[in-house]
mmCIF file of C-alpha atoms in Angstrom:
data_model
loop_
_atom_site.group_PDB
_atom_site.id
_atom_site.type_symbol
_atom_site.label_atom_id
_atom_site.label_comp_id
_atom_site.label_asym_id
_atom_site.label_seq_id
_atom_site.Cartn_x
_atom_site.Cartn_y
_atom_site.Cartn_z
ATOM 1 C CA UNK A 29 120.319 78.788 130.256
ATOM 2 C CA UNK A 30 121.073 80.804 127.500
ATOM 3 C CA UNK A 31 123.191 77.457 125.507
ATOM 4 C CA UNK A 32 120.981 74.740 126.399
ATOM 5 C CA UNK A 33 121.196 72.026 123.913
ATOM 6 C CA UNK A 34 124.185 73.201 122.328
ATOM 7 C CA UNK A 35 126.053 70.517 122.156
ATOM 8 C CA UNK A 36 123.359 68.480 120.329
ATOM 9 C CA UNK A 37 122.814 70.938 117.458
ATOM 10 C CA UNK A 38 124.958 70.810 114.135
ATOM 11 C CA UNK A 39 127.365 73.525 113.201
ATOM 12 C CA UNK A 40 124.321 75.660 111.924
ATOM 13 C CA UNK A 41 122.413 75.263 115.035
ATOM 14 C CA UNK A 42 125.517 75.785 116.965
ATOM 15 C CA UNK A 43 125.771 79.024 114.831
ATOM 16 C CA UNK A 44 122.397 80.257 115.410
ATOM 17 C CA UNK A 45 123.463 80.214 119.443
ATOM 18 C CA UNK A 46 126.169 82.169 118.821
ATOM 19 C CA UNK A 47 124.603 84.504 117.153
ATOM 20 C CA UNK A 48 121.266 85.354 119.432
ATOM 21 C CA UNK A 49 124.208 85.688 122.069
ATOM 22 C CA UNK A 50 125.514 88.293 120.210
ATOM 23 C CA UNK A 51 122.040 90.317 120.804
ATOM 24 C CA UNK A 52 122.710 89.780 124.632
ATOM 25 C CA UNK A 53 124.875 92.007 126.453
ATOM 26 C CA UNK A 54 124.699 90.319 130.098
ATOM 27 C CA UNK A 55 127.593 88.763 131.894
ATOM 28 C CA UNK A 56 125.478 85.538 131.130
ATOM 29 C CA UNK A 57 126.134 85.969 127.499
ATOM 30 C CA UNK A 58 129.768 86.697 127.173
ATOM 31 C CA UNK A 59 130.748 83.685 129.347
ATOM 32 C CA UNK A 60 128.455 81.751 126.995
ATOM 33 C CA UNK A 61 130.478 83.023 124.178
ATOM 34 C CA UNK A 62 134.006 82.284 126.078
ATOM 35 C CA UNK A 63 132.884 78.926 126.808
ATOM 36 C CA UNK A 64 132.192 78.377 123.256
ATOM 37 C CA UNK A 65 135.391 79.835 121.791
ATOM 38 C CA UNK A 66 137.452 78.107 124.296
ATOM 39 C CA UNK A 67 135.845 74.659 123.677
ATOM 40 C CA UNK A 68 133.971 74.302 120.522
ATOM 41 C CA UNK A 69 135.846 71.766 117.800
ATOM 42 C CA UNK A 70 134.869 73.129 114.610
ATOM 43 C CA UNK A 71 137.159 75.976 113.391
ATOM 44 C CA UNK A 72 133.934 77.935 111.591
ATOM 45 C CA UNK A 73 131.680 78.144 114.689
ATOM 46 C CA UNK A 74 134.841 78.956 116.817
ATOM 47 C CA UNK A 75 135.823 81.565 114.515
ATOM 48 C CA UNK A 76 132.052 83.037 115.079
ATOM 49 C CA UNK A 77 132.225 82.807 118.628
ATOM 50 C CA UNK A 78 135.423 84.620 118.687
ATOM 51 C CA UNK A 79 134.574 87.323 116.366
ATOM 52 C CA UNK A 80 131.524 87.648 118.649
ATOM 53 C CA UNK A 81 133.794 88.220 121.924
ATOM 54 C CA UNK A 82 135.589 90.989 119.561
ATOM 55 C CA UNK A 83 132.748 93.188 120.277
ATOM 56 C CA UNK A 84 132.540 92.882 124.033
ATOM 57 C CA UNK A 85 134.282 95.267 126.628
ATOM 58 C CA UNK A 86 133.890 92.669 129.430
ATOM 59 C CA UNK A 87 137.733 92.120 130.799
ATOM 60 C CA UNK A 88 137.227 88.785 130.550
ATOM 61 C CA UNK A 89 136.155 88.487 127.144
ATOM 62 C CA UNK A 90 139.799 90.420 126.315
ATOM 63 C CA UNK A 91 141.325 87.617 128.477
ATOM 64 C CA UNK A 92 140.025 84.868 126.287
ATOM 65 C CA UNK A 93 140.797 86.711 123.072
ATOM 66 C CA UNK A 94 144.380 86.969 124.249
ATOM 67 C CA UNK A 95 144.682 82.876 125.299
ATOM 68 C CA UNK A 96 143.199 82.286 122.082
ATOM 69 C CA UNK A 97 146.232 83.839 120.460
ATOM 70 C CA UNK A 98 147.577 80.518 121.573
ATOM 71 C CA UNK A 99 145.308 78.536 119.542
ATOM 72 C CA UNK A 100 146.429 74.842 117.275
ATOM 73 C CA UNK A 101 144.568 76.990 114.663
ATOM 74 C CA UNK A 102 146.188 79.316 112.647
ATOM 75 C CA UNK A 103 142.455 80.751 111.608
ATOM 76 C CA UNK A 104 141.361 80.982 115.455
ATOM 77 C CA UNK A 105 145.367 83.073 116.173
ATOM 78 C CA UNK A 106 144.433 85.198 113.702
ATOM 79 C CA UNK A 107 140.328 85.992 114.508
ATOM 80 C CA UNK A 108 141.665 86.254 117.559
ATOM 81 C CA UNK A 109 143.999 89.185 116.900
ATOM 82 C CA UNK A 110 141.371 90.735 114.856
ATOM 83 C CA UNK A 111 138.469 90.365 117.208
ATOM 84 C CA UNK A 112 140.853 92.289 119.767
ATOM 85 C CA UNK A 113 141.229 95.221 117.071
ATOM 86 C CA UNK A 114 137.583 95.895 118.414
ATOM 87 C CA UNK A 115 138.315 94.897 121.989
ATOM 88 C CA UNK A 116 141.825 96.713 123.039
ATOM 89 C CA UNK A 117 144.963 94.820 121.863
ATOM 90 C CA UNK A 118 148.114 94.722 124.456
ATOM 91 C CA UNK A 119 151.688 95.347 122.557
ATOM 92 C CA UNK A 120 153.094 92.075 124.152
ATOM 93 C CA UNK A 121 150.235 90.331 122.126
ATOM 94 C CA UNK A 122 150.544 91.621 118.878
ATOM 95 C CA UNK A 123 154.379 90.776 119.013
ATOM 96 C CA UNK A 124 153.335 87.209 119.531
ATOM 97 C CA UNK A 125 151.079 87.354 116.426
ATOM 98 C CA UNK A 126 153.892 88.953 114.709
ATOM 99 C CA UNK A 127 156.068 85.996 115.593
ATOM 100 C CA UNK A 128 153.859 83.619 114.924
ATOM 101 C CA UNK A 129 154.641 80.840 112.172
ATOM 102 C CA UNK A 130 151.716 81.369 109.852
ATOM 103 C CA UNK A 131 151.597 84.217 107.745
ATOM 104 C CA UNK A 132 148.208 84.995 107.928
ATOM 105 C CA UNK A 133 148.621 85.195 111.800
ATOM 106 C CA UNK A 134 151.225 87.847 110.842
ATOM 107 C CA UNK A 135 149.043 89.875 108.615
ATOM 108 C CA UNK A 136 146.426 89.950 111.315
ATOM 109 C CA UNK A 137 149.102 91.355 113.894
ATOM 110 C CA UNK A 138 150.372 93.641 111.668
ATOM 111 C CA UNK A 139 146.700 95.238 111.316
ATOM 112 C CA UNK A 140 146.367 95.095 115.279
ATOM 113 C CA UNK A 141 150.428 97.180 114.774
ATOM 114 C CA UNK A 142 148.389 100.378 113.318
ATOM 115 C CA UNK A 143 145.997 100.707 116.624
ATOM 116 C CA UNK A 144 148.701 100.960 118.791
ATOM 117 C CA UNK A 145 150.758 104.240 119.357
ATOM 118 C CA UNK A 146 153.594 105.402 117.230
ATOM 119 C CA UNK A 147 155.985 104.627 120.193
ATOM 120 C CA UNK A 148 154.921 101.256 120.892
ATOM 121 C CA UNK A 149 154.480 100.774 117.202
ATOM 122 C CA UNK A 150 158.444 101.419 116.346
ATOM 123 C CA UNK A 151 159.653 98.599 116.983
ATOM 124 C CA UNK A 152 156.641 95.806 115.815
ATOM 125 C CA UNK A 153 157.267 97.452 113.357
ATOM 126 C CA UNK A 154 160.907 97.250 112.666
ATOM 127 C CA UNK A 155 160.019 93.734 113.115
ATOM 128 C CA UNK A 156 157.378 93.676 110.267
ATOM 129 C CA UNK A 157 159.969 94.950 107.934
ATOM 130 C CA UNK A 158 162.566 91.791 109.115
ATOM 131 C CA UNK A 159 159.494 89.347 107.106
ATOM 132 C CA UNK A 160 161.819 86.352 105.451
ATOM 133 C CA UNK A 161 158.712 85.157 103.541
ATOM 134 C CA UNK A 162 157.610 85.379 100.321
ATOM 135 C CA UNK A 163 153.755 85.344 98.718
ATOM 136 C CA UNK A 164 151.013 87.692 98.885
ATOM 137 C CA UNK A 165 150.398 87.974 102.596
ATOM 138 C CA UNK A 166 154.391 88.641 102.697
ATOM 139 C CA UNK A 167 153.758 91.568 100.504
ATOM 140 C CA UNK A 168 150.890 93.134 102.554
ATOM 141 C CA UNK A 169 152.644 91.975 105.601
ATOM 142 C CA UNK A 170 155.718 94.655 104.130
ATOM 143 C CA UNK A 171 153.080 97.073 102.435
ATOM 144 C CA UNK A 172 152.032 97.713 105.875
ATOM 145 C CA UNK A 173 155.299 97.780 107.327
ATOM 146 C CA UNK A 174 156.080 100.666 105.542
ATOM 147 C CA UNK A 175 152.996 102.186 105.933
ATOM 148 C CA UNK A 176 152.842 102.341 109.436
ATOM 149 C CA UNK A 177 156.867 103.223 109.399
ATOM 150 C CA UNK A 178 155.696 106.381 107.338
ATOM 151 C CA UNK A 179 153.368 107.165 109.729
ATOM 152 C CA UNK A 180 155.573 106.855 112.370
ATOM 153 C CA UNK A 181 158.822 109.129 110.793
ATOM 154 C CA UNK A 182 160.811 107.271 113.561
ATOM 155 C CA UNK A 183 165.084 107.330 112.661
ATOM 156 C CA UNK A 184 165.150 103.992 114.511
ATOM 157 C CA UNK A 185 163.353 102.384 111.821
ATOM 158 C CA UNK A 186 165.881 103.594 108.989
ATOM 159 C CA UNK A 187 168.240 100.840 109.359
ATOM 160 C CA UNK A 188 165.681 97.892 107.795
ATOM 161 C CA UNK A 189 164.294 99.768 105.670
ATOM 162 C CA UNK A 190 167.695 100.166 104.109
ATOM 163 C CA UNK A 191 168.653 96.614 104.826
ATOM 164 C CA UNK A 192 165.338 96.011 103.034
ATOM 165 C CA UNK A 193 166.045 98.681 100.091
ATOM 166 C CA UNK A 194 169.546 96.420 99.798
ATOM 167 C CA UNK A 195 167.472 93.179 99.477
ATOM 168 C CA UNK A 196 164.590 94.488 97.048
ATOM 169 C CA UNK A 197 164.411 92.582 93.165
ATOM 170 C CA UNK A 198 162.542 95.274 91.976
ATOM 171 C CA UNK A 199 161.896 98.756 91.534
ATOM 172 C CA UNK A 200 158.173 98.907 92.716
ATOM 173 C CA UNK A 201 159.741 96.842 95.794
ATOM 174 C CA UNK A 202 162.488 100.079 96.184
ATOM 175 C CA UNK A 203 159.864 102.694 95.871
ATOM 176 C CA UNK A 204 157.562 101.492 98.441
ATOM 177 C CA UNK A 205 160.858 101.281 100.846
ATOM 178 C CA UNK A 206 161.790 104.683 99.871
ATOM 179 C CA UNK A 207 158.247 105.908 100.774
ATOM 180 C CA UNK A 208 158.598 106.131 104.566
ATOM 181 C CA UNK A 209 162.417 107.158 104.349
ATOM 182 C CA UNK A 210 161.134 110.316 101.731
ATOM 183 C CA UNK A 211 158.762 111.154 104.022
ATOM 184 C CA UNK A 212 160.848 111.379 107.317
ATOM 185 C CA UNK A 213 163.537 113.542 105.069
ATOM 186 C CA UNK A 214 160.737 115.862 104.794
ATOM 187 C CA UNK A 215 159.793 116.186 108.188
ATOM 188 C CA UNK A 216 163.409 117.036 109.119
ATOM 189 C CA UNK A 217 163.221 119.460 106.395
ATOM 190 C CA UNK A 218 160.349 120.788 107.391
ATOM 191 C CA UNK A 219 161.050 121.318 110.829
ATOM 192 C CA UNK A 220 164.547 122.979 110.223
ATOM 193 C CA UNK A 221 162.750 125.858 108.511
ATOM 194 C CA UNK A 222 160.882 126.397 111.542
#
């Protein structure tokens, strides 16, 4: 049995598990690791366990990521979402992270947003730029709002980032809304000469 004794070991033993099971790429191993990020009580050996299940292409180790979006932890929502940046994130759960209370949950969504394709991505997005928050994961919550809504060049996304243009306090907070809107001018521009 590839966790025997778990249980009795501290959080380093309980660590060093988690990571041999890492080196192990059988069926054995991942439900290991799901049965340790789906029951273990400290938050850093969870977090480890779920990172862990990031990495594996098992369906069921996706499955587990997802229900762990639905953590008590704030820190396990968001390893969650980021483990499934390596694993294959769905849209429906990275608008749950992007709903989600905490903004560090948030931030982790909104990195999961730029994995997911431009279509799909319209409208997380468009709910990215609707952040009410303030602080420094607000700001790279927005920073890669309008990132991802100048990658996109989508018209649908126009009307918050002038609602948020109409809200800014400063000019750096204008000229990082005007980004996105610049570049989809140029596009049209561009494509009208063609």
């Amino acid at each position: 049995d590839l966790i025997s004794g778990y249980a009795n070991r501290g959080d380093d033993g309980r660590s060093e598990i988690i990571r041999t099971l890492m080196g192990h790429l059988s069926e054995e191993a991942t439900a290991a690791l799901i049965e340790i990020a789906t029951t273990e009580s400290t938050v850093k050996v969870k977090k480890l366990a779920v990172r862990a299940l990031g990495y594996r292409r098992q369906k069921e180790a996706t499955e587990a990521l997802e229900n762990l979006v639905d953590d008590s932890s704030s820190e396990i929502r968001a390893s969650a979402l980021m483990a499934l940046r390596n694993a294959g994130v769905r849209v429906e759960i990275v608008a749950k992270g992007l709903a989600d209370p905490d903004p560090v949950v948030r931030e982790a969504a909104g990195q999961c947003v730029e994995l997911l394709p431009a279509e799909a991505a319209v409208p997380l997005v468009a709910q990215m730029l609707k952040e009410e928050s303030r602080g420094a994961v607000h700001e790279k919550i927005l920073d890669r709002a309008f990132t991802l809504a100048a990658r996109c060049r989508d018209a649908k996304l126009v009307p918050a980032i002038m609602a948020h243009l109409r809200k800014a306090r400063s000019n750096s907070q204008r000229l990082r809304a005007l980004n996105p809107l610049l570049l989809m001018r140029i596009q049209e521009s561009a494509l009208a000469l063609i």
